[in-house]
Amino acid sequence: MDINIAKDKIFEKGFLDLEVDVHIDLFAEIERLKKEKNIVLLAHYYQEPDIQDVADYIGDSLGLAQKAAQTNADIIVFAGVHFMAETAKILNPSKKVLLPDLKAGCSLADSAPAPLFKVFKEKHPDHLVISYINCSAEIKALSDIICTSGNAEKIIESIPENQPIIFAPDKNLGAYLNKKTGRSMVLWNGACMVHEIFSLEKITKLKIRHPKSKFIAHPECEEALLAVADFIGSTTQLLKYSQENEALEFIVATETGILHKMQQASPNKTFIPAPPNNSCACNDCPHMKLNTLEKLYLCMMYEQPEIKMDENLRLAALKPMERMMEISKKAGLIV
Ligand code: 13P
Ligand code: SF4
């Protein structure tokens, strides 16, 4: 099949709609394609275990953005969601950036449509806009600084105390940061569907059954949950804490994909996914989990679907990303 036919095949569905022969060793094929095409495969911790295991780098949003900015590869394949691949393109426009499924979106990014956010921003003309990286390129372009869960506190602390701030799009992360930094940032009313699903009641019961466990949570979780957490941090910070802390059991309130790396890093410890407030596995992110090993293989094979971006939009979105990188470097969070 040539690449033009492949392009037609992604038109409707957002991913290459082709049958993959079940006899193909996808792990070996992906490794071969990486070498042949000088591809770097970046994956977020929320990807399925097979994808994490073939990735060249797995990380949180800050680490992934840094890798995307620094790579010498010709092609960046992003096993994550759309805003992450878009961020890679913003930082590295000369590279071809591929996402296995273009429909891998993000409920949090979707909760901030750019036209509405523009109106909100105009109501607060004296405010500086700090946006969480989980947002579209259009929202980034309307922002002064971008942050991630790994550097948000340092970014806010770098701003003079008398400077009013709008924080978007995550109200839970924003409320957590207001508490931590003593600021009164104006919050956009967005949230992540995965991190709002946890049941405080079930977690409390689990804690009683596992009294020596540590309860660790991502700051996208709701305030009541964060109030009882032993540790709060980005995915990378949660992983590090689980490795370094002497506890043998951890109740983990974030997307379940991270448990794969935690278990690999600490095989003798037990990791319990924090239970959701219903009986389905809703703490799996439906967007992250749209990527599969088959789609990843096809995407690397046919170099589709590709992230494209208007250059003016890219340049406007780059500015606040560069400020984030600058502040993160000064704070020693990245090198
Ligand atoms: P981090 O991995 O940066 O903590 O982000 C979590 C997340 O929700 C990504 O979608
Ligand atoms: Fe978006 Fe939440 Fe999924 Fe992360 S876990 S990609 S914030 S919907």
Coordinates of C-alpha atoms and ligand atoms in Angstrom, one line a residue:
M1 CA 0.0 0.0 0.0
D2 CA 1.4 3.4 -0.8
I3 CA 1.2 6.4 1.4
N4 CA -1.5 8.2 -0.6
I5 CA -3.9 5.2 -0.1
A6 CA -2.9 5.2 3.6
K7 CA -4.0 8.9 3.8
D8 CA -7.4 8.0 2.5
K9 CA -7.7 5.3 5.1
I10 CA -7.3 7.8 8.0
F11 CA -9.8 10.3 6.7
E12 CA -12.9 9.2 8.5
K13 CA -11.6 7.4 11.6
G14 CA -8.5 9.4 12.6
F15 CA -6.3 6.3 12.5
L16 CA -5.1 3.9 9.8
D17 CA -7.9 1.5 9.3
L18 CA -6.0 -1.5 8.0
E19 CA -5.9 -5.1 9.1
V20 CA -2.6 -6.1 10.7
D21 CA -1.5 -9.8 10.1
V22 CA -1.7 -11.5 13.5
H23 CA 1.5 -13.4 12.8
I24 CA 3.6 -10.2 12.7
D25 CA 5.9 -9.7 15.7
L26 CA 4.9 -6.1 16.3
F27 CA 7.6 -5.5 18.9
A28 CA 10.3 -6.6 16.5
E29 CA 8.7 -4.6 13.6
I30 CA 8.4 -1.4 15.7
E31 CA 12.1 -1.7 16.7
R32 CA 13.0 -2.2 13.0
L33 CA 11.0 0.8 11.9
K34 CA 12.6 3.0 14.6
K35 CA 16.1 2.2 13.3
E36 CA 15.3 2.3 9.6
K37 CA 13.4 5.7 9.8
N38 CA 15.3 7.3 12.7
I39 CA 12.1 7.5 14.7
V40 CA 12.0 8.4 18.4
L41 CA 9.0 6.9 20.2
L42 CA 7.9 9.0 23.1
A43 CA 5.2 7.6 25.4
H44 CA 3.2 8.8 28.4
Y45 CA 2.9 6.7 31.5
Y46 CA -0.9 6.3 30.8
Q47 CA -0.2 4.2 27.7
E48 CA -0.9 0.5 27.7
P49 CA 2.0 -1.6 29.0
D50 CA 3.0 -3.0 25.6
I51 CA 3.5 0.5 24.2
Q52 CA 5.4 1.6 27.3
D53 CA 7.7 -1.4 26.8
V54 CA 8.7 -0.4 23.2
A55 CA 9.0 3.3 23.9
D56 CA 12.4 5.0 23.8
Y57 CA 11.3 7.4 26.5
I58 CA 8.4 7.3 29.0
G59 CA 7.7 10.4 31.1
D60 CA 5.3 13.0 32.4
S61 CA 4.3 16.0 30.3
L62 CA 7.4 18.0 31.4
G63 CA 9.9 15.2 30.6
L64 CA 8.1 14.5 27.3
A65 CA 8.1 18.1 26.2
Q66 CA 11.8 18.3 27.0
K67 CA 12.6 15.1 25.0
A68 CA 10.5 16.4 22.1
A69 CA 12.5 19.7 22.0
Q70 CA 15.9 18.0 22.2
T71 CA 15.6 14.9 19.9
N72 CA 17.9 14.4 16.9
A73 CA 15.4 11.9 15.3
D74 CA 13.8 12.7 12.0
I75 CA 10.3 11.6 13.1
I76 CA 8.7 11.9 16.5
V77 CA 6.0 9.3 17.2
F78 CA 3.9 10.4 20.2
A79 CA 2.1 7.6 22.0
G80 CA -0.1 9.9 24.1
V81 CA -2.9 12.3 23.4
H82 CA -3.4 15.1 20.8
F83 CA -2.2 18.0 23.0
M84 CA 1.0 16.2 23.7
A85 CA 1.8 15.5 20.0
E86 CA 0.8 19.1 19.2
T87 CA 3.2 20.3 21.9
A88 CA 6.0 18.3 20.3
K89 CA 5.2 20.0 17.0
I90 CA 5.2 23.4 18.6
L91 CA 8.7 22.8 20.0
N92 CA 10.2 21.0 17.0
P93 CA 8.6 22.2 13.8
S94 CA 11.2 20.7 11.4
K95 CA 10.3 17.2 12.6
K96 CA 7.4 15.0 11.3
V97 CA 5.2 14.4 14.4
L98 CA 2.9 11.4 14.3
L99 CA 0.1 10.4 16.6
P100 CA -1.2 6.8 16.2
D101 CA -4.9 7.9 16.6
L102 CA -5.8 11.5 15.9
K103 CA -8.9 11.1 18.0
A104 CA -6.9 10.5 21.2
G105 CA -8.1 13.8 22.7
C106 CA -8.3 15.0 26.3
S107 CA -11.5 15.9 28.3
L108 CA -9.5 18.5 30.2
A109 CA -8.2 20.2 27.0
D110 CA -11.7 20.0 25.6
S111 CA -13.1 21.8 28.6
A112 CA -11.5 25.0 27.5
P113 CA -12.7 26.0 24.0
A114 CA -10.5 28.9 22.7
P115 CA -13.3 31.3 21.7
L116 CA -14.9 31.1 25.2
F117 CA -11.5 31.4 26.9
K118 CA -10.7 34.5 24.9
V119 CA -13.8 36.2 26.3
F120 CA -13.0 35.1 29.8
K121 CA -9.5 36.5 29.4
E122 CA -10.8 39.8 28.2
K123 CA -12.8 40.2 31.4
H124 CA -9.6 40.1 33.4
P125 CA -7.3 42.4 31.3
D126 CA -4.7 42.9 34.0
H127 CA -4.2 39.2 34.7
L128 CA -1.3 37.1 33.5
V129 CA -2.5 33.7 32.0
I130 CA -0.8 30.5 33.2
S131 CA -2.1 27.5 31.4
Y132 CA -1.6 23.8 32.2
I133 CA 0.0 22.0 29.3
N134 CA -3.2 19.9 28.9
C135 CA -4.8 22.4 26.5
S136 CA -5.0 23.1 22.8
A137 CA -2.4 25.1 20.8
E138 CA -5.1 27.9 20.6
I139 CA -5.3 28.1 24.4
K140 CA -1.5 28.0 24.6
A141 CA -1.4 30.9 22.1
L142 CA -3.7 32.9 24.5
S143 CA -1.4 32.2 27.5
D144 CA 1.6 34.0 28.9
I145 CA 3.2 30.9 30.5
I146 CA 2.6 27.1 30.3
C147 CA 3.1 24.8 33.2
T148 CA 2.9 21.1 33.9
S149 CA 2.0 19.3 37.1
G150 CA 5.8 18.8 37.6
N151 CA 6.7 22.5 37.6
A152 CA 3.5 24.5 38.3
E153 CA 4.4 25.5 41.8
K154 CA 7.8 26.9 40.7
I155 CA 6.3 28.7 37.7
I156 CA 3.7 30.5 40.0
E157 CA 6.3 31.3 42.6
S158 CA 8.4 33.0 39.9
I159 CA 5.6 35.6 39.3
P160 CA 5.6 38.7 41.6
E161 CA 3.0 38.3 44.4
N162 CA 1.0 41.4 43.4
Q163 CA 0.5 40.2 39.8
P164 CA -3.0 38.8 39.4
I165 CA -3.2 35.4 37.6
I166 CA -5.7 33.4 35.6
F167 CA -5.1 29.7 35.8
A168 CA -6.6 27.4 33.1
P169 CA -8.0 24.9 32.3
D170 CA -7.9 22.6 35.4
K171 CA -9.9 23.9 38.4
N172 CA -8.6 21.1 40.7
L173 CA -5.0 21.7 40.0
G174 CA -5.6 25.4 40.2
A175 CA -7.3 25.1 43.6
Y176 CA -4.4 22.9 44.8
L177 CA -1.9 25.5 43.6
N178 CA -3.8 28.3 45.2
K179 CA -3.6 26.5 48.5
K180 CA 0.1 25.6 48.1
T181 CA 1.3 29.1 47.0
G182 CA -1.1 31.3 49.0
R183 CA -2.3 32.9 45.7
S184 CA -5.9 33.7 44.7
M185 CA -5.6 32.8 41.0
V186 CA -8.8 33.1 39.0
L187 CA -9.7 29.6 37.9
W188 CA -11.2 28.3 34.6
N189 CA -13.8 25.7 35.3
G190 CA -12.3 22.7 33.6
A191 CA -11.4 19.2 34.8
C192 CA -10.2 15.8 33.8
M193 CA -12.9 13.1 33.6
V194 CA -10.5 10.4 34.9
H195 CA -9.2 12.3 38.0
E196 CA -12.7 13.3 39.1
I197 CA -14.0 9.7 39.2
F198 CA -12.3 8.5 42.4
S199 CA -14.5 7.6 45.4
L200 CA -13.3 9.1 48.7
E201 CA -15.5 6.7 50.6
K202 CA -14.0 3.6 48.9
I203 CA -10.4 5.0 49.3
T204 CA -11.1 5.6 53.1
K205 CA -12.3 1.9 53.4
L206 CA -9.2 0.7 51.5
K207 CA -6.9 2.7 53.8
I208 CA -8.6 1.0 56.8
R209 CA -7.9 -2.4 55.3
H210 CA -4.3 -1.5 54.4
P211 CA -3.3 0.7 57.4
K212 CA 0.4 0.8 56.4
S213 CA -0.2 1.8 52.8
K214 CA 0.5 5.3 51.4
F215 CA -2.2 7.0 49.5
I216 CA -0.7 9.0 46.6
A217 CA -2.6 11.2 44.2
H218 CA -2.2 13.3 41.1
P219 CA -3.1 17.0 41.6
E220 CA -5.8 16.8 38.9
C221 CA -7.9 15.0 41.6
E222 CA -10.6 16.8 43.6
E223 CA -9.7 18.8 46.8
A224 CA -11.4 16.4 49.2
L225 CA -9.2 13.6 47.9
L226 CA -6.0 15.6 47.9
A227 CA -6.7 16.6 51.5
V228 CA -6.2 13.0 52.7
A229 CA -3.2 12.1 50.4
D230 CA 0.2 11.2 51.8
F231 CA 1.8 12.5 48.7
I232 CA 0.7 14.6 45.7
G233 CA 2.7 14.9 42.4
S234 CA 3.0 14.5 38.7
T235 CA 3.2 11.0 37.3
T236 CA 7.0 11.1 37.4
Q237 CA 7.0 12.4 41.0
L238 CA 4.4 9.7 42.0
L239 CA 6.6 7.0 40.5
K240 CA 9.8 8.4 42.2
Y241 CA 8.0 8.5 45.6
S242 CA 6.8 4.9 45.2
Q243 CA 10.4 3.8 44.6
E244 CA 11.9 5.8 47.4
N245 CA 9.3 5.5 50.2
E246 CA 9.8 2.6 52.5
A247 CA 6.1 1.6 52.4
L248 CA 5.2 -1.7 50.8
E249 CA 1.7 -0.8 49.7
F250 CA 0.4 2.2 47.7
I251 CA -3.1 3.3 46.8
V252 CA -2.7 5.2 43.6
A253 CA -5.1 7.9 42.5
T254 CA -4.3 8.6 38.9
E255 CA -4.8 6.8 35.5
T256 CA -4.0 3.1 35.9
G257 CA -1.2 3.0 33.2
I258 CA 1.3 4.3 35.7
L259 CA 1.0 1.1 37.8
H260 CA 2.9 -0.8 35.1
K261 CA 6.0 1.3 35.6
M262 CA 5.6 1.4 39.4
Q263 CA 5.4 -2.4 39.5
Q264 CA 8.4 -2.8 37.2
A265 CA 10.5 -0.4 39.3
S266 CA 9.5 -1.9 42.7
P267 CA 8.6 -5.6 42.0
N268 CA 8.3 -6.3 45.8
K269 CA 5.7 -3.6 46.4
T270 CA 1.9 -3.7 46.0
F271 CA 0.1 -1.1 44.0
I272 CA -3.6 -0.7 44.3
P273 CA -5.5 1.5 41.8
A274 CA -7.7 3.9 43.7
P275 CA -11.3 2.8 43.2
P276 CA -13.7 4.9 41.1
N277 CA -17.2 5.8 42.3
N278 CA -18.9 3.3 40.1
S279 CA -18.2 -0.3 39.1
C280 CA -16.5 0.2 35.7
A281 CA -12.8 0.8 35.1
C282 CA -13.3 4.6 34.5
N283 CA -9.9 5.4 35.9
D284 CA -8.6 4.2 32.5
C285 CA -8.3 7.3 30.3
P286 CA -10.5 6.4 27.2
H287 CA -8.4 8.9 25.1
M288 CA -5.0 7.5 26.1
K289 CA -6.2 4.0 25.6
L290 CA -7.2 4.7 22.0
N291 CA -3.6 4.0 21.0
T292 CA -2.8 0.3 20.4
L293 CA 0.3 -1.5 19.4
E294 CA -1.3 -2.2 16.0
K295 CA -2.1 1.5 15.4
L296 CA 1.4 2.4 16.5
Y297 CA 2.9 -0.1 14.0
L298 CA 0.8 1.2 11.1
C299 CA 1.5 4.8 12.1
M300 CA 5.3 4.2 11.9
M301 CA 5.0 2.1 8.8
Y302 CA 2.9 4.7 6.7
E303 CA 4.0 7.9 8.6
Q304 CA 0.4 8.8 9.2
P305 CA -1.6 10.4 10.8
E306 CA 0.6 13.5 11.0
I307 CA 0.2 16.6 13.2
K308 CA 0.0 19.8 11.1
M309 CA -0.1 23.3 12.4
D310 CA -0.5 26.8 11.1
E311 CA 2.9 28.6 11.5
N312 CA 1.4 31.7 13.1
L313 CA -0.5 29.6 15.6
R314 CA 2.7 27.6 16.3
L315 CA 4.8 30.7 16.9
A316 CA 2.2 32.2 19.3
A317 CA 1.9 28.9 21.2
L318 CA 5.7 28.6 21.3
K319 CA 6.3 31.8 23.4
P320 CA 4.6 30.6 26.6
M321 CA 6.2 27.2 26.2
E322 CA 9.6 28.8 26.0
R323 CA 8.9 30.8 29.2
M324 CA 8.0 27.5 30.9
M325 CA 11.3 25.9 29.8
E326 CA 13.3 29.0 30.9
I327 CA 11.7 29.1 34.4
S328 CA 12.0 25.3 34.7
K329 CA 15.7 25.4 33.8
K330 CA 16.4 28.3 36.3
A331 CA 14.6 26.3 39.0
G332 CA 16.8 23.2 38.2
L333 CA 13.7 21.1 37.2
I334 CA 15.2 20.3 33.8
V335 CA 18.7 20.6 32.3
Ligands
13P1 P1 1.7 14.4 34.0 O1 2.2 13.1 33.5 O2 2.5 15.5 33.5 O3 1.6 14.4 35.5 O4 0.2 14.6 33.5 C1 -0.8 13.8 33.8 C2 -1.9 13.8 32.8 O5 -3.1 13.8 33.0 C3 -1.6 13.7 31.4 O6 -2.7 13.7 30.6
SF4_2 FE1 -6.8 14.3 29.6 FE2 -7.4 13.2 31.9 FE3 -6.9 11.6 29.9 FE4 -4.9 13.0 31.0 S1 -6.1 11.4 31.9 S2 -5.3 12.8 28.8 S3 -6.0 14.9 31.6 S4 -8.6 13.0 30.0

